[in-house]
Structures are given as structure tokens and as C-alpha cells.
Short mmCIF file of C-alpha atoms and ligand atoms in Angstrom, two decimals:
data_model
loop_
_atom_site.label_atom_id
_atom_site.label_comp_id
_atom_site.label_asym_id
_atom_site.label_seq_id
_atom_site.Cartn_x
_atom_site.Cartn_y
_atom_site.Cartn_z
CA UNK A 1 27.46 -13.68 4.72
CA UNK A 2 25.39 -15.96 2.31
CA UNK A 3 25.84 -16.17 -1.15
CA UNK A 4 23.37 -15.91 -3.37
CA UNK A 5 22.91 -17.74 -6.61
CA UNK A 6 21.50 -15.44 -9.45
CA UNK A 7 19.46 -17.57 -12.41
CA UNK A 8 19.81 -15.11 -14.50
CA UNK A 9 23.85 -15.00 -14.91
CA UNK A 10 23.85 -18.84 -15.20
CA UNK A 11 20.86 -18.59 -18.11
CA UNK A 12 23.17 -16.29 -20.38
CA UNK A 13 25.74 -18.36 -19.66
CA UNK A 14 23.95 -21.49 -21.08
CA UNK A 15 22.11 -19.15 -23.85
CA UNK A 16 25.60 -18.08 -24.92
CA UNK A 17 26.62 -21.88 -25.30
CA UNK A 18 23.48 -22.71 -27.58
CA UNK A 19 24.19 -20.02 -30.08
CA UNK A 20 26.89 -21.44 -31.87
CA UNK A 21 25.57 -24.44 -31.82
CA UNK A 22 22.20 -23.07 -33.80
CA UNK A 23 24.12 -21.09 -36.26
CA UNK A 24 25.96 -24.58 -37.16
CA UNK A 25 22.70 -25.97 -37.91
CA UNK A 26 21.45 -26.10 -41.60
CA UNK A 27 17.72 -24.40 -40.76
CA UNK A 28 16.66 -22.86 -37.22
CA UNK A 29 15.38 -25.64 -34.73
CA UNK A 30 11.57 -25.29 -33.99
CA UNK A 31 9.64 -24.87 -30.68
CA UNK A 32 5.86 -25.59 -30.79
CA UNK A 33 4.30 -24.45 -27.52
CA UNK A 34 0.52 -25.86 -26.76
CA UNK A 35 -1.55 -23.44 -24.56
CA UNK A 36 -4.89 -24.25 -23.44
CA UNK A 37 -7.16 -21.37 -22.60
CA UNK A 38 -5.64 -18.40 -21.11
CA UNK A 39 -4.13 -19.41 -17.16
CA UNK A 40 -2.26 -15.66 -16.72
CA UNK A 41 0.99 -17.38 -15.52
CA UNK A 42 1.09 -19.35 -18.20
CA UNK A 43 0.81 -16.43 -20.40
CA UNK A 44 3.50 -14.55 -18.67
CA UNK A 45 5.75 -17.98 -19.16
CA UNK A 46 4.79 -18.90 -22.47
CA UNK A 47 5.62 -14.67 -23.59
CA UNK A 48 9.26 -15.21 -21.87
CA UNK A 49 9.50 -18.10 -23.79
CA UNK A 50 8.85 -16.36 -27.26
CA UNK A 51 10.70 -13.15 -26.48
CA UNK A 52 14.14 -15.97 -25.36
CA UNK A 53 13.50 -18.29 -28.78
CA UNK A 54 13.26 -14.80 -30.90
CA UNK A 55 16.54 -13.83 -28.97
CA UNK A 56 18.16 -17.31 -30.11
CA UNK A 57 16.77 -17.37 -33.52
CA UNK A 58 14.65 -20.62 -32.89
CA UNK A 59 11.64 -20.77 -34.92
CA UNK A 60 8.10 -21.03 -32.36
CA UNK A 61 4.58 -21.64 -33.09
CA UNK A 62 2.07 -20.93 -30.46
CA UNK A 63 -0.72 -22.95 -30.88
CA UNK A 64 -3.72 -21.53 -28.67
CA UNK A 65 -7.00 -24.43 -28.58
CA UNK A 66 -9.78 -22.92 -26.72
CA UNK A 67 -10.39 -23.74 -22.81
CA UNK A 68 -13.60 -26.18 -23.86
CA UNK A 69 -10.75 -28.00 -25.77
CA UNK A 70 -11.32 -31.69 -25.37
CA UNK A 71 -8.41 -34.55 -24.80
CA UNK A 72 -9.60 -35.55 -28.26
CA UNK A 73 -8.70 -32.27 -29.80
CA UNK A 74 -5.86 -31.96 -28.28
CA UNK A 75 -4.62 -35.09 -29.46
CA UNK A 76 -4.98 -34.37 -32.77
CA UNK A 77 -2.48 -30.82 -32.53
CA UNK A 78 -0.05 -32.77 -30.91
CA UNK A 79 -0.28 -35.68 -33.77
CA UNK A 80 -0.05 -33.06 -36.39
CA UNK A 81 2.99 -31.54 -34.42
CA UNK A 82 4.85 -34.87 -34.58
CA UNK A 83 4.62 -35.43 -37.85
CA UNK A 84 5.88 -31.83 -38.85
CA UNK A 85 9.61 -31.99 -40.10
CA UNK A 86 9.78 -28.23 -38.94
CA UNK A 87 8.69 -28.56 -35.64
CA UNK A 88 11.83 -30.06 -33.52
CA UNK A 89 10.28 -29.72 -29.85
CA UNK A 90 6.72 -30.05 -28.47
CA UNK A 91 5.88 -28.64 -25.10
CA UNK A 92 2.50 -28.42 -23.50
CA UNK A 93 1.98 -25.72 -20.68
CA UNK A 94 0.71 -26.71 -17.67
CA UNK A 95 -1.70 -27.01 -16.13
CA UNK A 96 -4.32 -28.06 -18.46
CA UNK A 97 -8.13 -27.59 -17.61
CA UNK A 98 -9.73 -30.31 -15.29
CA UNK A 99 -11.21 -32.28 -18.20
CA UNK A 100 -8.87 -32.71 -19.94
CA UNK A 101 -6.93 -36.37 -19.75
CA UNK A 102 -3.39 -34.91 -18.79
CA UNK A 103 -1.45 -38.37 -19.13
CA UNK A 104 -2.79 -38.87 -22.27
CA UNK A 105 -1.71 -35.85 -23.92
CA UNK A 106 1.66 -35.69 -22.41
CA UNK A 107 2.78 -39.28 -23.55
CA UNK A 108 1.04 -38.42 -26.70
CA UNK A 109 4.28 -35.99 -27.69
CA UNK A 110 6.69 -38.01 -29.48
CA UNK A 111 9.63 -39.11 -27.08
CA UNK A 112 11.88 -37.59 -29.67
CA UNK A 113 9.95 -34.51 -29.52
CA UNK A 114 9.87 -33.99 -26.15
CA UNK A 115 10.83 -30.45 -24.97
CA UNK A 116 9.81 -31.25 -21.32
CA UNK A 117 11.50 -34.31 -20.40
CA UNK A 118 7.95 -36.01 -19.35
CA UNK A 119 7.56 -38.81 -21.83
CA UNK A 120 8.37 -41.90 -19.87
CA UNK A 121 10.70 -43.12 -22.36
CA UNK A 122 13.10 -40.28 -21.50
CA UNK A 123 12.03 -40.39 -17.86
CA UNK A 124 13.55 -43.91 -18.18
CA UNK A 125 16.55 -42.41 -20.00
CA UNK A 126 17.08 -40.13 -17.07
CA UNK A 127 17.23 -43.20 -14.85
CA UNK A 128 19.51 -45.12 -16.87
CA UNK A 129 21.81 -42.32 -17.11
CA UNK A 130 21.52 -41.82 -21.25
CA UNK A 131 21.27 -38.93 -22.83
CA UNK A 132 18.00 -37.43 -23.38
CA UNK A 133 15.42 -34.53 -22.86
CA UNK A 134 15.43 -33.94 -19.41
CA UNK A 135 13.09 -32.25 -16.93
CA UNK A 136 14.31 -28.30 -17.63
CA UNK A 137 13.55 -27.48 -13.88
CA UNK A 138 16.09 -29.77 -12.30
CA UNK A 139 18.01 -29.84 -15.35
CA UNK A 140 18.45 -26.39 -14.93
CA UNK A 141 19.25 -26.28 -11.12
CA UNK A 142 22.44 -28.76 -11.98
CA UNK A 143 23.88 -26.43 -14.18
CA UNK A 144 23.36 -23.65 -11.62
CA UNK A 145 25.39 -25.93 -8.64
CA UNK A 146 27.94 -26.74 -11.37
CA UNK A 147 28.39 -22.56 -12.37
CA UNK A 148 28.74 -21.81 -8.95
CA UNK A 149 31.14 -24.64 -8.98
CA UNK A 150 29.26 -26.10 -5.72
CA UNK A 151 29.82 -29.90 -4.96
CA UNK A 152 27.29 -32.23 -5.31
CA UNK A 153 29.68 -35.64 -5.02
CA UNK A 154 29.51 -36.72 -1.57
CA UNK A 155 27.10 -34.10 -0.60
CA UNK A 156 24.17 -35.01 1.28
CA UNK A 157 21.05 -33.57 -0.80
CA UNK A 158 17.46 -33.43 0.44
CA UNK A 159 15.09 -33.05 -1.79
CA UNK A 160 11.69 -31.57 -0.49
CA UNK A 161 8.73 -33.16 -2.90
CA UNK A 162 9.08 -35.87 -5.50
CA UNK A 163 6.51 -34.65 -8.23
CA UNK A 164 6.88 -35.70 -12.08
CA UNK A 165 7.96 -32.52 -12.99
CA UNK A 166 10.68 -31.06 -10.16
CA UNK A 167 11.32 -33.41 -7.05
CA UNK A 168 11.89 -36.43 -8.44
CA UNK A 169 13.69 -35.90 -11.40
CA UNK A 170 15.93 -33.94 -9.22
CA UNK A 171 16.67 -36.12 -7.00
CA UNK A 172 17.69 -38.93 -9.92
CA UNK A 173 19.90 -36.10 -11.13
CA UNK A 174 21.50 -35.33 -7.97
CA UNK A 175 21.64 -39.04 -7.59
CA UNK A 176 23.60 -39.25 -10.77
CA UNK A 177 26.45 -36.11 -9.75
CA UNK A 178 27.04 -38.68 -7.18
CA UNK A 179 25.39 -36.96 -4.14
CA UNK A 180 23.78 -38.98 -1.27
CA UNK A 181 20.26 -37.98 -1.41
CA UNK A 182 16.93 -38.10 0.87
CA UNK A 183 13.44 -37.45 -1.06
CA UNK A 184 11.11 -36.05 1.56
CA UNK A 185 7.15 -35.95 0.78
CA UNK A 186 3.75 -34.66 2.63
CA UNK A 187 3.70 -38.45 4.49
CA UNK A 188 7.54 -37.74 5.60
CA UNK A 189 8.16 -37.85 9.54
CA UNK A 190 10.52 -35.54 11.25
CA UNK A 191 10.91 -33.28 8.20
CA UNK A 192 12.81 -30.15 9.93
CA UNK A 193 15.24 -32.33 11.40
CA UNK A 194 15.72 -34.29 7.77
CA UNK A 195 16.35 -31.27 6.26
CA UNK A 196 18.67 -29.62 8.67
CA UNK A 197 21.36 -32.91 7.72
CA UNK A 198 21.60 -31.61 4.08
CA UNK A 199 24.11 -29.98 2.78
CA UNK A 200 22.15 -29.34 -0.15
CA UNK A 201 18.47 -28.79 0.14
CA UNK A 202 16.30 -28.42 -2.92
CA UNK A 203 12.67 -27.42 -1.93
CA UNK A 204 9.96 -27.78 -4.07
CA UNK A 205 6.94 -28.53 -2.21
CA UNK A 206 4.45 -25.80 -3.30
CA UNK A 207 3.95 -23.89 -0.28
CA UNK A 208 4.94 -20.19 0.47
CA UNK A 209 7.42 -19.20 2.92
CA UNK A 210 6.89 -23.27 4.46
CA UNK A 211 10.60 -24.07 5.07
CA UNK A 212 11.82 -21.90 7.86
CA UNK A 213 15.33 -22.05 10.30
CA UNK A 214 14.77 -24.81 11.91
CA UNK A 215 15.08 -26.80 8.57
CA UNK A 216 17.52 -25.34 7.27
CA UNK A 217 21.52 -26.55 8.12
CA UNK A 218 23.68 -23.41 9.08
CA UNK A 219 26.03 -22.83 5.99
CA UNK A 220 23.90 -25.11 3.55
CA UNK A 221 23.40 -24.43 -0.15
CA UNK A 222 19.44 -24.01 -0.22
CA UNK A 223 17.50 -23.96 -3.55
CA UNK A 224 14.48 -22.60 -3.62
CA UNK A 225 11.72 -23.86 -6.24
CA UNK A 226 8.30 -22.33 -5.29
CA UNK A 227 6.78 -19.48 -7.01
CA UNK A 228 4.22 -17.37 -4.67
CA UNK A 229 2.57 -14.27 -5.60
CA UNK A 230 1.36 -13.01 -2.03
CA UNK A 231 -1.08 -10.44 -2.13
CA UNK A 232 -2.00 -9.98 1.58
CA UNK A 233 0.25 -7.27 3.19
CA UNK A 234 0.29 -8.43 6.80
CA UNK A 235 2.26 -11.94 5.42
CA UNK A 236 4.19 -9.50 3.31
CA UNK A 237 4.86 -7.85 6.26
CA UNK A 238 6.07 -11.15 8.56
CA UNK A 239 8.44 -12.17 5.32
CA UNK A 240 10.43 -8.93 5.59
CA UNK A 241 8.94 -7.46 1.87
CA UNK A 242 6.74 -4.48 3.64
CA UNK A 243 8.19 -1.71 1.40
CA UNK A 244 8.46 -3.75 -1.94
CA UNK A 245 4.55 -4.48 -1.03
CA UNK A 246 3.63 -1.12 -0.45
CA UNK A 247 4.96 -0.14 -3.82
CA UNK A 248 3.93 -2.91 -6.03
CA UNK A 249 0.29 -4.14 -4.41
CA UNK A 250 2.18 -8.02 -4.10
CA UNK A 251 5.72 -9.57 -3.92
CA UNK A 252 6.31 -13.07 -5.06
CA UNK A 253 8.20 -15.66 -2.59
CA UNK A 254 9.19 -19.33 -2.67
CA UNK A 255 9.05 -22.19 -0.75
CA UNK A 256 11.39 -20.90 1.56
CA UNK A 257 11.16 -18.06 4.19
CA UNK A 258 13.07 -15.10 2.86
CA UNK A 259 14.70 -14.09 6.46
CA UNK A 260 15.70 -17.54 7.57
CA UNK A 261 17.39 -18.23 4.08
CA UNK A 262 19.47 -14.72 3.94
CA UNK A 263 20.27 -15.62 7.69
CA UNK A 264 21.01 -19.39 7.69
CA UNK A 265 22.03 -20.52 4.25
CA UNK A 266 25.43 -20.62 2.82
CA UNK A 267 24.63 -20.14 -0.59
CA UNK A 268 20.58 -19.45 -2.01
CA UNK A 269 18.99 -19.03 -5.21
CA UNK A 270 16.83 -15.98 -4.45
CA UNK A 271 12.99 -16.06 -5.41
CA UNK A 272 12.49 -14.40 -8.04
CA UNK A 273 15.73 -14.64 -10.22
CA UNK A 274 16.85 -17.75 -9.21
CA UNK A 275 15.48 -20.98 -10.55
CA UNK A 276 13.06 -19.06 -12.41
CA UNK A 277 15.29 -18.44 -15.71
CA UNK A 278 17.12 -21.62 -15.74
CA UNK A 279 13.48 -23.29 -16.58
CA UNK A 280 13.63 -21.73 -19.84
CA UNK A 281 17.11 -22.10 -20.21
CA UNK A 282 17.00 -25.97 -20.09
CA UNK A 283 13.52 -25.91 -22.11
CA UNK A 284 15.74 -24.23 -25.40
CA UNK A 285 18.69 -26.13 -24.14
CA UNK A 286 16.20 -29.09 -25.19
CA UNK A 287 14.83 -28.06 -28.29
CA UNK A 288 18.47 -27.33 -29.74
CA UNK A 289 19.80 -30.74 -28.39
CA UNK A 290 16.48 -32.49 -30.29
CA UNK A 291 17.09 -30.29 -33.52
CA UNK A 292 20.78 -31.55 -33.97
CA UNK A 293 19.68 -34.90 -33.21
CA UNK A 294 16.71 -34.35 -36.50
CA UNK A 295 19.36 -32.63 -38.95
CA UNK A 296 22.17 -35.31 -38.01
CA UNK A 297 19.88 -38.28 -38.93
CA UNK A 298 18.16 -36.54 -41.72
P1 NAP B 1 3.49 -30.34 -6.80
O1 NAP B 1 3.26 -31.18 -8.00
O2 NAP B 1 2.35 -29.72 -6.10
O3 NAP B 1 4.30 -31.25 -5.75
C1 NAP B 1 4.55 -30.81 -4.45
C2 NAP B 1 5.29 -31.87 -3.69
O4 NAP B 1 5.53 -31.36 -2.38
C3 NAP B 1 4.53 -33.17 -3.54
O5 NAP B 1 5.42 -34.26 -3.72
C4 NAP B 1 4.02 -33.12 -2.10
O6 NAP B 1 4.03 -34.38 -1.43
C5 NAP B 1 5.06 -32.27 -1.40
N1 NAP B 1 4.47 -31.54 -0.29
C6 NAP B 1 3.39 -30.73 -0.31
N2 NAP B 1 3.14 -30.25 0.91
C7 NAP B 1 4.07 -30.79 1.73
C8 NAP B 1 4.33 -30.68 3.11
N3 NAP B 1 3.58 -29.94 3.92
N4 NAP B 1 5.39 -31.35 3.61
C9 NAP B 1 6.15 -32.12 2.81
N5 NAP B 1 5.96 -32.26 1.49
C10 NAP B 1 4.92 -31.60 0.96
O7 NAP B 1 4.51 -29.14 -7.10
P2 NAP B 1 5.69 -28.99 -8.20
O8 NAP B 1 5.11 -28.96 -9.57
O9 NAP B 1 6.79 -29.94 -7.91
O10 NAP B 1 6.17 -27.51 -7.86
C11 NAP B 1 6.66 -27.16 -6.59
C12 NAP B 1 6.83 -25.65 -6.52
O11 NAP B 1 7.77 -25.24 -7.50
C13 NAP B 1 5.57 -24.83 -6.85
O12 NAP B 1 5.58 -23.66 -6.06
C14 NAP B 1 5.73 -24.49 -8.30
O13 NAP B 1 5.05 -23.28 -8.64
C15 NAP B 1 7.21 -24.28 -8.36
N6 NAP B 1 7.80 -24.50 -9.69
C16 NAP B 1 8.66 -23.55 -10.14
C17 NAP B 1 9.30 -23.74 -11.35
C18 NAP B 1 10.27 -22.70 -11.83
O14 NAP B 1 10.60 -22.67 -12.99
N7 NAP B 1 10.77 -21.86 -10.93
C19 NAP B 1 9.05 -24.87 -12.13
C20 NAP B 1 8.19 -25.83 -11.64
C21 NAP B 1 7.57 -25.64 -10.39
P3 NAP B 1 3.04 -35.60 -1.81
O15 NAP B 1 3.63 -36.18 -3.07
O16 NAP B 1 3.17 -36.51 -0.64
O17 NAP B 1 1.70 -35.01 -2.01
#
């Protein structure tokens, strides 16, 4: 019988942790949250965001420029951000529209501000192994292996994708809890039969329902990253979720196939409630960490 990994347990548990912490400081860290236009996930994100800072007692701003906004514009809000003594953490949802310079706006949030873990100043703490903002995704998925008190030392992870924001700061991070780990990609060979040597497989690869059995090691921890809202109820159908479609008009899967990772994992985080909350987790986890690090050196 597989076990399955809830996100939700392991982000009170890391909520409950940053509480103290807050009250001990003398005024509430700040969150400013940039978001472009009006993407409907990112509005569902950025409102679980505001409802978990309000829960905390951290101060947020939402600051909401206009889809025509230009890399110029957006420049400027995140140079005003910086330079507020109020505001402790910057984040900028993703994605922003296609005209927009992405880079350039991303490294333009002070390293010291950085909520994400992007700037490539703490990208190259992260690979130095010093302290620092850290990607929340993968950030978060550590502290789910260590509350479920699964090993990582020795283990041999596989990592499915190596983007900026999931695959490959996970793998560094695995890397660094001493596991032995294999980064696969879309030019990989002989994926299914990479995957099926880990112990601990991490997919994040963007593609519903892609990783099936035959990837997947009888008995292996298996987290799954994707978010997939599937609205056609024949493929609802094939991935077991027939009645949940029928009531709700969609369900939403990962990167994994639903079946084959009840049936063949050891241990899963389920999709949704699994890797989901720990995002957000991490993200406050963050903005706390950067707000004691203000107040100390004020
Ligand atoms: P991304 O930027 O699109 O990167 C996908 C990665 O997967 C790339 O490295 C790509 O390889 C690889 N890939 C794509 N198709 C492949 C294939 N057929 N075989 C092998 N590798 C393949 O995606 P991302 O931002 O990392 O996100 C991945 C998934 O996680 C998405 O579903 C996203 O919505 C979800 N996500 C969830 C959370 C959360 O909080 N739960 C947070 C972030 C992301 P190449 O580099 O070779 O192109």
C-alpha cells in the first residue's frame, strides 16, 4: 500500500515554525507581489498567497501594472520596491506577457529582496551551499522528504526537467542532502528506464499524466510537480477521475499518471495537495528569513 505525502500537513507544519519567529520581530515583514495583467492561475495563486500572509500577519502589497505594461515600466515598480524599507520580499508572478524582457525584470529585484530564489546571486548561493533565498518549489519538496523523514543520503534521485525555477534547483538541493542524482531533459535517451533506477523521482516536466509504470521503480518515493487542469472527459476517463469529472466539469492532474503512481510508488505526493502548498510555504518561509536579515542589520 503506497503512502501518500499530503502538502498540506507539512505547510502548517512550516507555517507553525514562522510564527514565532514574526512575533519576535520589531514590525511585520513585507511581501510585495508584482502581477501583470490578469493570467486566472495566477490570480488563484497570488489570492492563496494574500489569504496565507493575512493568516501570518505579514504585511502584502499587490501591485497590479496593466497587461500593455512595458519592461520599462516594470522596471521602475520593482526599483521603487527595492528601495522601500517596508517592503522585505519582492516576487514577480509568472509568466509575464510575451513582450515583456523576463530576465531583465527578474535580476532587476534586489538579491536581498528576492522572495523567489531567481536572482543569480542566490542561484550561486544555492550552489555554494550558503544560506540564501531559495527556489520555494524545491525548497519546499526538501522539507516535505525530511517531514516524512524519507532519506535522501545515498538515495539515487532522478530529477525529470532542469528548468530555472523547479528541476534544476532541485536537483542542486538534492545534490546537497547528499543524494546521487540524474537530471533528465526533453534531449534525454532511454528516459523510462532512467527513471525506473531512482529511488527518488521528482518529475517536473510539464506534461499531464506523461510519466507512467514503466518509469516508475516499484516501491519508489515519486514527487509529482505538474499542475493540469484537464477538461476533456474521455482523458478524465483513462486517468481513473470519471466521477470527480462528472461532478466538477474538470479535475486537475500532474505530471504523473494517477493509476500507475497509487499502484507502483512507495510513497507520492498526490496532485492536488501535494507540492502545491509547500510553494507558498517556502515563498513566506523566504520573506520572514529576508525580514530578520533587514531588522538584524538595521
Ligand atoms: P518548464 O519550464 O516547462 O520545464 C519543463 C522541463 O521538462 C524542461 O527542462 C524540459 O526539457 C523538460 N521536458 C519537457 N518535455 C519533456 C519530455 N517529453 N521528456 C523529458 N523532458 C521533458 O516547466 P517548470 O516551470 O519546471 O514546471 C514543470 C511543471 O511543474 C509544470 O506542470 C508546472 O505547472 C508545474 N509547477 C508546479 C508548481 C507547484 O507549486 N506545484 C511550481 C512550479 C511549477 P528541455 O529543457 O530539454 O526543454
Amino acid at each position: 500500500m503506497s503512502r501518500i505525502l499530503h502538502g498540506l500537513a507539512v505547510q502548517a507544519e512550516i507555517l507553525s515554525r514562522l510564527k514565532p519567529r514574526i512575533q519576535k520581530l520589531s514590525r511585520r515583514p513585507g511581501l510585495a507581489v508584482v502581477l501583470v495583467g490578469h493570467n486566472p492561475a495566477s490570480e488563484i495563486y497570488v489570492r492563496s498567497k494574500i489569504r496565507v500572509c493575512a493568516e501570518l500577519g505579514i504585511f502584502d502589497e499587490t501591485i497590479r501594472p496593466p497587461e500593455t505594461a512595458t519592461t520599462e515600466e516594470l522596471l521602475a515598480i520593482v526599483d521603487g520596491l527595492n528601495r522601500r524599507p517596508d517592503i522585505d520580499a519582492i516576487m514577480v508572478q509568472m509568466p509575464l506577457p510575451k513582450h515583456v524582457d523576463t530576465r531583465r525584470v527578474l535580476e532587476a529585484v534586489a538579491a536581498d529582496k528576492d522572495a523567489d530564489g531567481f536572482h543569480p546571486t542566490n542561484v550561486g548561493y544555492l550552489v555554494a551551499g550558503r544560506r540564501a533565498p531559495r527556489a520555494c518549489t524545491p525548497a519546499g519538496i526538501i522539507e516535505l522528504l525530511k517531514h516524512y523523514k524519507l532519506p535522501m543520503a545515498g538515495q539515487h534521485a532522478v530529477v525529470l526537467g532542469r528548468s530555472d525555477i523547479v528541476g534544476k534547483p532541485m536537483a542542486l538541493m538534492l545534490l546537497q542532502e547528499n543524494a546521487t542524482v540524474t537530471i533528465g531533459h526533453s534531449r534525454s535517451k532511454n528516459l523510462p528506464e532512467m527513471c525506473r533506477q531512482a529511488d527518488l523521482l521528482v518529475a517536473a516536466i510539464g506534461r499531464a499524466a506523461f510519466v507512467t509504470e514503466e518509469y516508475i521503480k516499484p516501491g519508489a518515493t515519486v514527487i509529482d510537480v505538474g499542475i493540469h487542469r484537464v477538461t476533456d472527459a474521455g482523458q478524465a476517463a483513462r486517468l481513473g477521475r470519471a466521477d470527480e469529472f462528472a461532478s466538477q466539469g474538470k479535475i486537475v492532474v500532474g505530471d504523473v499518471h494517477p493509476l500507475d503512481l497509487a499502484r507502483v510508488a512507495g510513497a507520492y505526493t498526490p496532485v492536488p495537495g501535494g507540492v502545491g502548498p509547500l510553494t507558498i510555504a517556502m515563498l513566506m518561509a523566504n520573506a520572514v528569513e529576508l525580514a530578520e536579515r533587514h531588522l538584524c542589520s538595521a
